[in-house]
Structures are given as C-alpha cells and as structure tokens.
mmCIF file of C-alpha atoms (C1' of nucleotides) in Angstrom:
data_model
loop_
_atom_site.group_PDB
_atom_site.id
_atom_site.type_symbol
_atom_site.label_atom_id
_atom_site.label_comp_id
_atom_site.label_asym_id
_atom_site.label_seq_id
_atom_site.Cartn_x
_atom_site.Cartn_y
_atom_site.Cartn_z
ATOM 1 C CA UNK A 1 30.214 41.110 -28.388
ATOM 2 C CA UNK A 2 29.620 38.020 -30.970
ATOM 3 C CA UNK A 3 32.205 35.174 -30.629
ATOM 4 C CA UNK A 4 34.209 35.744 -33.364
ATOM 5 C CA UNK A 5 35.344 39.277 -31.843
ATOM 6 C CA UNK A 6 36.022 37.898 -28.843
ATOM 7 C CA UNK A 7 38.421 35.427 -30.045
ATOM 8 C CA UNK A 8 39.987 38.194 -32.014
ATOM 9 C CA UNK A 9 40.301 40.553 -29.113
ATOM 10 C CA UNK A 10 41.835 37.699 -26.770
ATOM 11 C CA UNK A 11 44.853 37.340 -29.281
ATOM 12 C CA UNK A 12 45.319 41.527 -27.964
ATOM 13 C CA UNK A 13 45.522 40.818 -24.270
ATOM 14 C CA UNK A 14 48.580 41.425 -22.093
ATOM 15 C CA UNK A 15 49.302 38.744 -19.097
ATOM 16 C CA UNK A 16 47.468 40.833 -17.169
ATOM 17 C CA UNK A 17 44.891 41.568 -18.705
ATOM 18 C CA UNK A 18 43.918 38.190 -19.728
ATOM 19 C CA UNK A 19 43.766 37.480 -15.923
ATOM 20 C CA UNK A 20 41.609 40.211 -15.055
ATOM 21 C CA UNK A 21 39.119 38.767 -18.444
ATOM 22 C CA UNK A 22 39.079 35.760 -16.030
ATOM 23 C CA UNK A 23 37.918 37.302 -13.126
ATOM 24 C CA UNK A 24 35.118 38.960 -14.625
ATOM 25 C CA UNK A 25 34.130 35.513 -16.406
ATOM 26 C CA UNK A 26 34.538 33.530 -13.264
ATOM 27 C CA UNK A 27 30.830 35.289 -12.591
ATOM 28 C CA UNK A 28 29.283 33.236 -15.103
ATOM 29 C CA UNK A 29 30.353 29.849 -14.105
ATOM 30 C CA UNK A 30 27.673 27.478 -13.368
ATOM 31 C CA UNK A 31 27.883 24.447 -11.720
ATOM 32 C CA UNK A 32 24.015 23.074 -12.012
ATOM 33 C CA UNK A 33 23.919 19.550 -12.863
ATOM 34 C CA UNK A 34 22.834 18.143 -16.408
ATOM 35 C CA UNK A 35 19.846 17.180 -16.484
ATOM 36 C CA UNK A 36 19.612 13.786 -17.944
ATOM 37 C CA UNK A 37 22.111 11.055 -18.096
ATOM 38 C CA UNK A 38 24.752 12.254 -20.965
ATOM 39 C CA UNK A 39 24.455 9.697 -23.803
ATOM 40 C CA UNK A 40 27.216 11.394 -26.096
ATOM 41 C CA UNK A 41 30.384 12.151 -24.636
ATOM 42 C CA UNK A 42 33.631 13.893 -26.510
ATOM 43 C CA UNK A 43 36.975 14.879 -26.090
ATOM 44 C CA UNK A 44 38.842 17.867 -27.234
ATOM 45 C CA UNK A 45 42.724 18.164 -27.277
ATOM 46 C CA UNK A 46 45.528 19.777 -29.184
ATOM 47 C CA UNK A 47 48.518 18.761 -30.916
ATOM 48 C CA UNK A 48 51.431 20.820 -32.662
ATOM 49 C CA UNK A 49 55.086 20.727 -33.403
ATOM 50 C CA UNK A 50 57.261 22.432 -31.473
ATOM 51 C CA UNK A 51 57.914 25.592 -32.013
ATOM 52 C CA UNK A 52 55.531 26.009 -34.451
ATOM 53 C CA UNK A 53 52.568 28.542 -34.225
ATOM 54 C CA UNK A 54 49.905 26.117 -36.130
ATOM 55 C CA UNK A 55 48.065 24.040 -33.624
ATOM 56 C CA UNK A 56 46.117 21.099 -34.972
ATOM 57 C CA UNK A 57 42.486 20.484 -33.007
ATOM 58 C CA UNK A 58 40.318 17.654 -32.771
ATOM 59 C CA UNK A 59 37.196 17.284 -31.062
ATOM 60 C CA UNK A 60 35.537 13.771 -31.585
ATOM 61 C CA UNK A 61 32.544 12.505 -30.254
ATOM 62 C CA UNK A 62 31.463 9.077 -28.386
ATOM 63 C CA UNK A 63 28.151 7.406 -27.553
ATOM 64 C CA UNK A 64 27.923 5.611 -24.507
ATOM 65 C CA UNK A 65 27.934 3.392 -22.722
ATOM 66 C CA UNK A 66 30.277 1.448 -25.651
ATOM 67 C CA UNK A 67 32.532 4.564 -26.033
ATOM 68 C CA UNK A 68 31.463 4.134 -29.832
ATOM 69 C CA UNK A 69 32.779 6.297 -32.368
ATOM 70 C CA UNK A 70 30.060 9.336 -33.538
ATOM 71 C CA UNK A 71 31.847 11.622 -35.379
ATOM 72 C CA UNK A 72 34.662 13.986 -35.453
ATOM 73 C CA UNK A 73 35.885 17.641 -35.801
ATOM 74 C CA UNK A 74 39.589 18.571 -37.289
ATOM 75 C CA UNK A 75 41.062 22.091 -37.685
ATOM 76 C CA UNK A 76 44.040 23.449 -37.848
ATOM 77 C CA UNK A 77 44.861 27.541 -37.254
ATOM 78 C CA UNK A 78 47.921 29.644 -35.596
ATOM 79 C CA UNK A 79 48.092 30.923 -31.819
ATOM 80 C CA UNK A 80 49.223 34.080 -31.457
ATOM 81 C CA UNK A 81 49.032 33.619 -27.479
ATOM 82 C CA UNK A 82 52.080 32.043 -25.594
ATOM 83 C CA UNK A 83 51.282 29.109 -23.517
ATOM 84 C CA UNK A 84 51.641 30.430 -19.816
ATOM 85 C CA UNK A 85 50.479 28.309 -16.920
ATOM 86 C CA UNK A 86 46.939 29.361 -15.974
ATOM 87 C CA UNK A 87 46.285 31.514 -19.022
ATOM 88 C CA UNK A 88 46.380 28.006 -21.443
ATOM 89 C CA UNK A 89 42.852 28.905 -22.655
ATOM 90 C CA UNK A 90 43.903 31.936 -24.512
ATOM 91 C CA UNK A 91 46.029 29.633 -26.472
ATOM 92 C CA UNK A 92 43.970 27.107 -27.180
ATOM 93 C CA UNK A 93 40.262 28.177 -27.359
ATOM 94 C CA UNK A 94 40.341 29.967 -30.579
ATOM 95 C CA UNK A 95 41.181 26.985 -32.539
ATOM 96 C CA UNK A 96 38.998 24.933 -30.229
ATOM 97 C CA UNK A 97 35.723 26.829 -31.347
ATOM 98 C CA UNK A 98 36.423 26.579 -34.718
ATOM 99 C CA UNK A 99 36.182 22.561 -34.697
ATOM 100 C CA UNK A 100 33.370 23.018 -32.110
ATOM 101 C CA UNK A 101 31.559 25.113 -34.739
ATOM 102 C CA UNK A 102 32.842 22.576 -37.483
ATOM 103 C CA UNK A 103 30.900 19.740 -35.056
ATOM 104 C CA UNK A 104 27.402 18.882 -36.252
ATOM 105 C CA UNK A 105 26.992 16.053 -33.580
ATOM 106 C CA UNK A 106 27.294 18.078 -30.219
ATOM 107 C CA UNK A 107 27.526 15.887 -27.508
ATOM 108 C CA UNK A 108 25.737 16.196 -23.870
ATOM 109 C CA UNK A 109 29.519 17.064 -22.359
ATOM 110 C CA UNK A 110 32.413 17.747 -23.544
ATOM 111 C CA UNK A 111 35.787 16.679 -22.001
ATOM 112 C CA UNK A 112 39.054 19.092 -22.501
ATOM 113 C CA UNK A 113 42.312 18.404 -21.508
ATOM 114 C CA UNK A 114 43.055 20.371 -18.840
ATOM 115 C CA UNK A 115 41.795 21.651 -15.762
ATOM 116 C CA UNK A 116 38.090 23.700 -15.712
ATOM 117 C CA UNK A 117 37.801 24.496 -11.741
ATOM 118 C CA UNK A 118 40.967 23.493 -10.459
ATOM 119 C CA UNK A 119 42.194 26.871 -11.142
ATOM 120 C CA UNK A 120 43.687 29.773 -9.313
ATOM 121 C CA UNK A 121 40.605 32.037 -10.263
ATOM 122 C CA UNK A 122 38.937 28.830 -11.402
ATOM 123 C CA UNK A 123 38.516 28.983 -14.911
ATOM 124 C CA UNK A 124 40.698 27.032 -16.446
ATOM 125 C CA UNK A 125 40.087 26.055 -20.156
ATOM 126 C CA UNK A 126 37.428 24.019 -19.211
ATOM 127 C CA UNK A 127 35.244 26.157 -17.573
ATOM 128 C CA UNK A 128 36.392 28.966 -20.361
ATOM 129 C CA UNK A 129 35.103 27.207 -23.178
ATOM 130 C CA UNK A 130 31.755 26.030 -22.058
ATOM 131 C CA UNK A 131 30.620 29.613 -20.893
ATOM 132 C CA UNK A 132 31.691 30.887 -24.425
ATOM 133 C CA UNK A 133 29.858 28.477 -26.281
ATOM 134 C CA UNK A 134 27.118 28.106 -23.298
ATOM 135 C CA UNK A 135 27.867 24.052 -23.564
ATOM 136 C CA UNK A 136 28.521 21.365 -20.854
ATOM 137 C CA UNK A 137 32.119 20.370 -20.011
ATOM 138 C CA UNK A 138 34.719 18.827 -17.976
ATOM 139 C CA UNK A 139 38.222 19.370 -16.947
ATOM 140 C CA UNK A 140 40.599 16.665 -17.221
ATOM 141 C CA UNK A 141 43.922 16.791 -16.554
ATOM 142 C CA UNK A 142 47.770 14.693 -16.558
ATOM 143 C CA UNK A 143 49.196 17.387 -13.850
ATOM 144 C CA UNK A 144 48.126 19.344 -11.253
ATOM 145 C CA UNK A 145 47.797 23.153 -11.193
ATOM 146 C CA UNK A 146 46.909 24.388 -8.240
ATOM 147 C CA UNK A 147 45.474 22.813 -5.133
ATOM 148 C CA UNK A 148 46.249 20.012 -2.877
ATOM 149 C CA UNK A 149 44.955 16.925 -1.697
ATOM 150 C CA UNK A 150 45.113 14.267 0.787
ATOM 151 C CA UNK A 151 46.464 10.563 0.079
ATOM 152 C CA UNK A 152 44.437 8.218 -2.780
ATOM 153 C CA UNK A 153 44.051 4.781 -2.564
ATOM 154 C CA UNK A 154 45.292 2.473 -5.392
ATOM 155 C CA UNK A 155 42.038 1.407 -7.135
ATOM 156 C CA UNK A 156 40.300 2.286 -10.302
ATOM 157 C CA UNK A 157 37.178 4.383 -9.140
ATOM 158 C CA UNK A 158 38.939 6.183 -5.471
ATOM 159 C CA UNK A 159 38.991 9.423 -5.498
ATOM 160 C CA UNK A 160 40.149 12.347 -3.050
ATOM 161 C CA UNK A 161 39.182 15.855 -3.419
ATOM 162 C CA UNK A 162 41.559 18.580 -4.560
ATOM 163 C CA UNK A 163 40.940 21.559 -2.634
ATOM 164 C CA UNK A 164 42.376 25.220 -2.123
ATOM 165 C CA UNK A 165 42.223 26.177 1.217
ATOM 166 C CA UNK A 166 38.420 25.257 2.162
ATOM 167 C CA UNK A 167 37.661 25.151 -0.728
ATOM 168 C CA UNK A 168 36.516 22.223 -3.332
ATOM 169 C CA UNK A 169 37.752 23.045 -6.561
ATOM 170 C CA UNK A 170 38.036 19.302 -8.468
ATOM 171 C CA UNK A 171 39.021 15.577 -7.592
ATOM 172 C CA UNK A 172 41.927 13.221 -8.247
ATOM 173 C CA UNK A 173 40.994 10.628 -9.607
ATOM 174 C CA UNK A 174 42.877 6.903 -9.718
ATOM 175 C CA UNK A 175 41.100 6.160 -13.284
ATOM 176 C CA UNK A 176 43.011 3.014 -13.520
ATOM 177 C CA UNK A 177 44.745 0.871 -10.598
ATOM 178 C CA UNK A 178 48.207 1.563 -9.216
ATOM 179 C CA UNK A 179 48.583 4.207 -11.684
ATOM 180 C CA UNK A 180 49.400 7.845 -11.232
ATOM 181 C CA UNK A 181 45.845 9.502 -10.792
ATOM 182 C CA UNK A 182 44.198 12.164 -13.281
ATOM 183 C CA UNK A 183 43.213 15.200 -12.001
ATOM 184 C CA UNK A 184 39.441 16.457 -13.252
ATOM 185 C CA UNK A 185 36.923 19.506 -12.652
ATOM 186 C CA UNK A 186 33.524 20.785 -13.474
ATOM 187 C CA UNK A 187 34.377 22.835 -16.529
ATOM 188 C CA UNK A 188 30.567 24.863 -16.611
ATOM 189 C CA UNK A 189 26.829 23.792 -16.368
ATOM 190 C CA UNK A 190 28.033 20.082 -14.593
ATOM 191 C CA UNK A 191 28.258 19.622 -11.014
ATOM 192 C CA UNK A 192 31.035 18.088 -9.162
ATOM 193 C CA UNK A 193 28.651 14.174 -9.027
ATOM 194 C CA UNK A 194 28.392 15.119 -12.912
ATOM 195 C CA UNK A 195 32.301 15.112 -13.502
ATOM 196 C CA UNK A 196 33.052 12.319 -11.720
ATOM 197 C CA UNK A 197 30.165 10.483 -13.323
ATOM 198 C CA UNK A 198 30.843 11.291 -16.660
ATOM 199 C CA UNK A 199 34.557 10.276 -16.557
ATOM 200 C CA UNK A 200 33.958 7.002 -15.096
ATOM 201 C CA UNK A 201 31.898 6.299 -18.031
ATOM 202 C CA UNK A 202 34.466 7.659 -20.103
ATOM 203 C CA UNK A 203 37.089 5.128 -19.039
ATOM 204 C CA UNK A 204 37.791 1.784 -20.514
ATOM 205 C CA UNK A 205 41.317 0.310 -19.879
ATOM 206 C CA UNK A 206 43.540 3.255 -20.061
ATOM 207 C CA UNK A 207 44.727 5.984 -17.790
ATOM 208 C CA UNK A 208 42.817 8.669 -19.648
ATOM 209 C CA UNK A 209 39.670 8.754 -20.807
ATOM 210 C CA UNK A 210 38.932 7.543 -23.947
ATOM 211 C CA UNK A 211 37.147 10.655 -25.299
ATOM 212 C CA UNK A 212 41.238 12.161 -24.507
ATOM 213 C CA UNK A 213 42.875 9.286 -26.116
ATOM 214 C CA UNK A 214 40.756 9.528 -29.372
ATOM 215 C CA UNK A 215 41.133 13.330 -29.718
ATOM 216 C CA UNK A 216 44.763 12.866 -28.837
ATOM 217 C CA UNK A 217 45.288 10.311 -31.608
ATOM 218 C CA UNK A 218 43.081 12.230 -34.216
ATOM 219 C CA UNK A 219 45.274 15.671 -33.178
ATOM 220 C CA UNK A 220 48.157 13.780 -33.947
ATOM 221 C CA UNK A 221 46.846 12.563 -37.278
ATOM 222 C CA UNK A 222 45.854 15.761 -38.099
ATOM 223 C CA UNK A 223 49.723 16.835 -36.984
ATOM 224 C CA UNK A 224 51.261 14.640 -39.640
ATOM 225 C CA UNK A 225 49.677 14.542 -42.175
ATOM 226 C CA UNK A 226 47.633 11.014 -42.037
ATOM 227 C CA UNK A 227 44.143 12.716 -41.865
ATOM 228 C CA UNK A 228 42.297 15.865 -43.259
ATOM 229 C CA UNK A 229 40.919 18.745 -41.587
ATOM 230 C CA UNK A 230 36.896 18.959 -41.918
ATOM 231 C CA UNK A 231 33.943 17.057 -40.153
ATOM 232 C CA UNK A 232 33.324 13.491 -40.469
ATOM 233 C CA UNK A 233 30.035 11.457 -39.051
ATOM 234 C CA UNK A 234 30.449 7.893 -38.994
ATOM 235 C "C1'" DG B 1 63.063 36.123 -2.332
ATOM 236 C "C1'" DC B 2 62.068 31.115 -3.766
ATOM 237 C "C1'" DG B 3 59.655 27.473 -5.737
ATOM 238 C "C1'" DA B 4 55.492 25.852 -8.513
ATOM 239 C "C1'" DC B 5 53.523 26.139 -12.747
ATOM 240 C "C1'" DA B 6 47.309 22.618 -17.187
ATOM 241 C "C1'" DG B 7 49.134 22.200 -22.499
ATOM 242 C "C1'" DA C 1 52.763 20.015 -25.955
ATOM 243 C "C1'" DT C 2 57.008 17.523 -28.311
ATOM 244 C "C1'" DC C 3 61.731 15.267 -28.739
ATOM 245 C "C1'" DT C 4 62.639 9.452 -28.166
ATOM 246 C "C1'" DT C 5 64.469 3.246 -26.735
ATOM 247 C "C1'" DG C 6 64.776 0.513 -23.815
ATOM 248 C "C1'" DT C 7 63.302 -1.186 -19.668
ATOM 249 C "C1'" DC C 8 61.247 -2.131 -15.030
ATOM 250 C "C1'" DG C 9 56.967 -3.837 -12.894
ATOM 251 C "C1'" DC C 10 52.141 -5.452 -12.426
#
DNA sequence: GCGACAG
DNA sequence: ATCTTGTCGC
C-alpha cells in the first residue's frame, strides 16, 4: 500500500487496532548500524495549541560536527488521532512525513522526540517513522515510557541502560551534568553504539540535543505565526 | 483492582 | 504538548 494510504488508513484505527498495526510492524525493525559516520544530523518535533487539532511540524537539518544550520522543513496539518501514551505515532507521523517529503536535504539520521525502542512493543514513533520512510533515526526523549534502569552518575556523557525485563530496549542518558537525564533509543536501521554516538554529537550546552532544540524553536515559530510553512536551504 | 503513562 | 513568574542552585 503507497504511503499516502497508509497515513489515511491510520486516521481509521481503533486503540486496538493501532496496537495490533504495531505488532505486525515491530517485524521490520532493524537495528544494523549506519554505515559511515553521519555528517548531517536533524531533529523533528511538534508544536500546537491546546486543544486545537492543527499541529505545526518542523524538521530541520544540521551538519556536524559544528551543529551548523542546513536547512529546514515546516508544515502544518490536523490530527484526527488522540494522543494516547504508546500510540503517539499515530498522532504525529502524518504531519511528520509531509515535512519529511517537503525536506530536500535528508540527513544521515534523523532525531524525533520521543522514544523509538523504549517501547512496550517497541516501536515507538521513532522506530515508526523510519520503517515508513525506510530512513535512519533515533528516539529521544524528556520522560520515560516504559522500562527501568539502574542509578546514573552525574556527568555529561554516563549512561545506564534502560531495560524491560532482560531486555535492552534504550539508554538514559545524563546529556548535560547534574541534570535530569534524557532518555534515547534506536528508532530503525541504527544500532544501540549508533544512538548513543549520534546524540553525543548532537549535544552542545543544553539538556537536549540541539537538532530537538532547533525543531522545537522552529515548531514554535511555525505555531505563532513568526515563520512560514515551506522548505528553506540555507 | 491500582498505578503508570513519550507528546 | 501548552498554560506561566519568580526563584533556588550550580
């Protein structure tokens, strides 16, 4: 079924259905390395007003190892799914793949907010997005899920790994000293050396990474006004 | 049954 | 996610 059906067909699914979508895709996930050393990184994230059904998306893309400004994606579209924890890629996606499709510049990985592993049947919105647009990504998220973890130390760069039972499903991540840790995830085609690879190179002062901070801000922008949708290389 | 629960 | 000011701590 092209893309554009299944995003249509996604907006049809019951609770329950949706999940059992999941388990099917879960097949797919791969978790193969990339192959060379990513040299453009981006972030994807969302931004709306609440209560309101239009969600504003940005993707924008960086080139490392400056974290320089590439280009950027903005689009704005209504959900017609609720958000419901572990189902937030049903929400989200359809909007997502229209400024992915908007992006001329694709990056090596991309870097959602959210989680892409660390997920009950593992595919969170991370991992959902790069199998339906067969791309790289990552997971990255403020909040845990599901999982749990042993203690982290209190520097920038420690790391403990989030697991479910036996098994590994992400890391937390202290991406900036004595600061509440992120939590982050193979999303598809990265491995787990990948992830935490790519976010450490993703990380400049700040708590999140700044592939998340500029999407953030351009979502925002989008939000209110102070920028227009459409694609813009620098 | 109760609590947890990405954005 | 978003609504919002000051304030405590490194």
């Amino acid at each position: 079924m092209p893309l554009t059906n299944r995003l249509e067909y996604y907006k049809t699914l019951a609770a329950s259905e949706a999940k059992e979508l999941q388990q099917e895709l879960k097949e797919k996930i791969s978790l193969q390395g990339l192959v060379t050393a990513p040299q453009f990184v981006a972030g994807a994230d969302i931004s709306f007003d609440r209560g309101s059904e239009l969600m504003h998306a940005a993707i924008v893309v960086l080139q490392l190892p400056a974290l320089s400004p590439v280009a950027r994606s903005l689009v704005t579209d209504e959900t017609t799914f609720p958000y419901i924890p572990g189902l937030l890629a049903f929400r989200e996606i359809p909007v997502l793949i229209k400024a992915w499709g908007q992006l001329q510049q694709k990056p090596d990985v991309l870097i959602l907010d959210g989680h892409g592993t660390a997920h009950p049947r593992r595919m969170g919105i991370a991992t959902h997005f790069g199998i339906e647009v067969d791309w790289p990504t990552i997971g990255c998220a403020k909040n845990i899920l599901t999982g749990s973890h042993d203690k982290l130390g209190l520097e920038k760069g420690e790391y403990v790994d989030l697991k479910e039972g036996e098994e590994r499903i992400g890391m937390v991540l202290r991406s900036r000293t004595n600061v509440n840790p992120i939590y982050i995830s193979p999303g598809h085609k990265v491995s787990f050396d990948d992830t935490y690879d790519t976010v450490m190179k993703s990380l400049n002062k700040y708590k999140l990474p700044e592939t998340t901070r500029q999407a953030h801000r351009w979502a925002n922008k989008l939000r209110k006004g102070e920028a227009e949708p459409g694609y813009v290389e620098y």
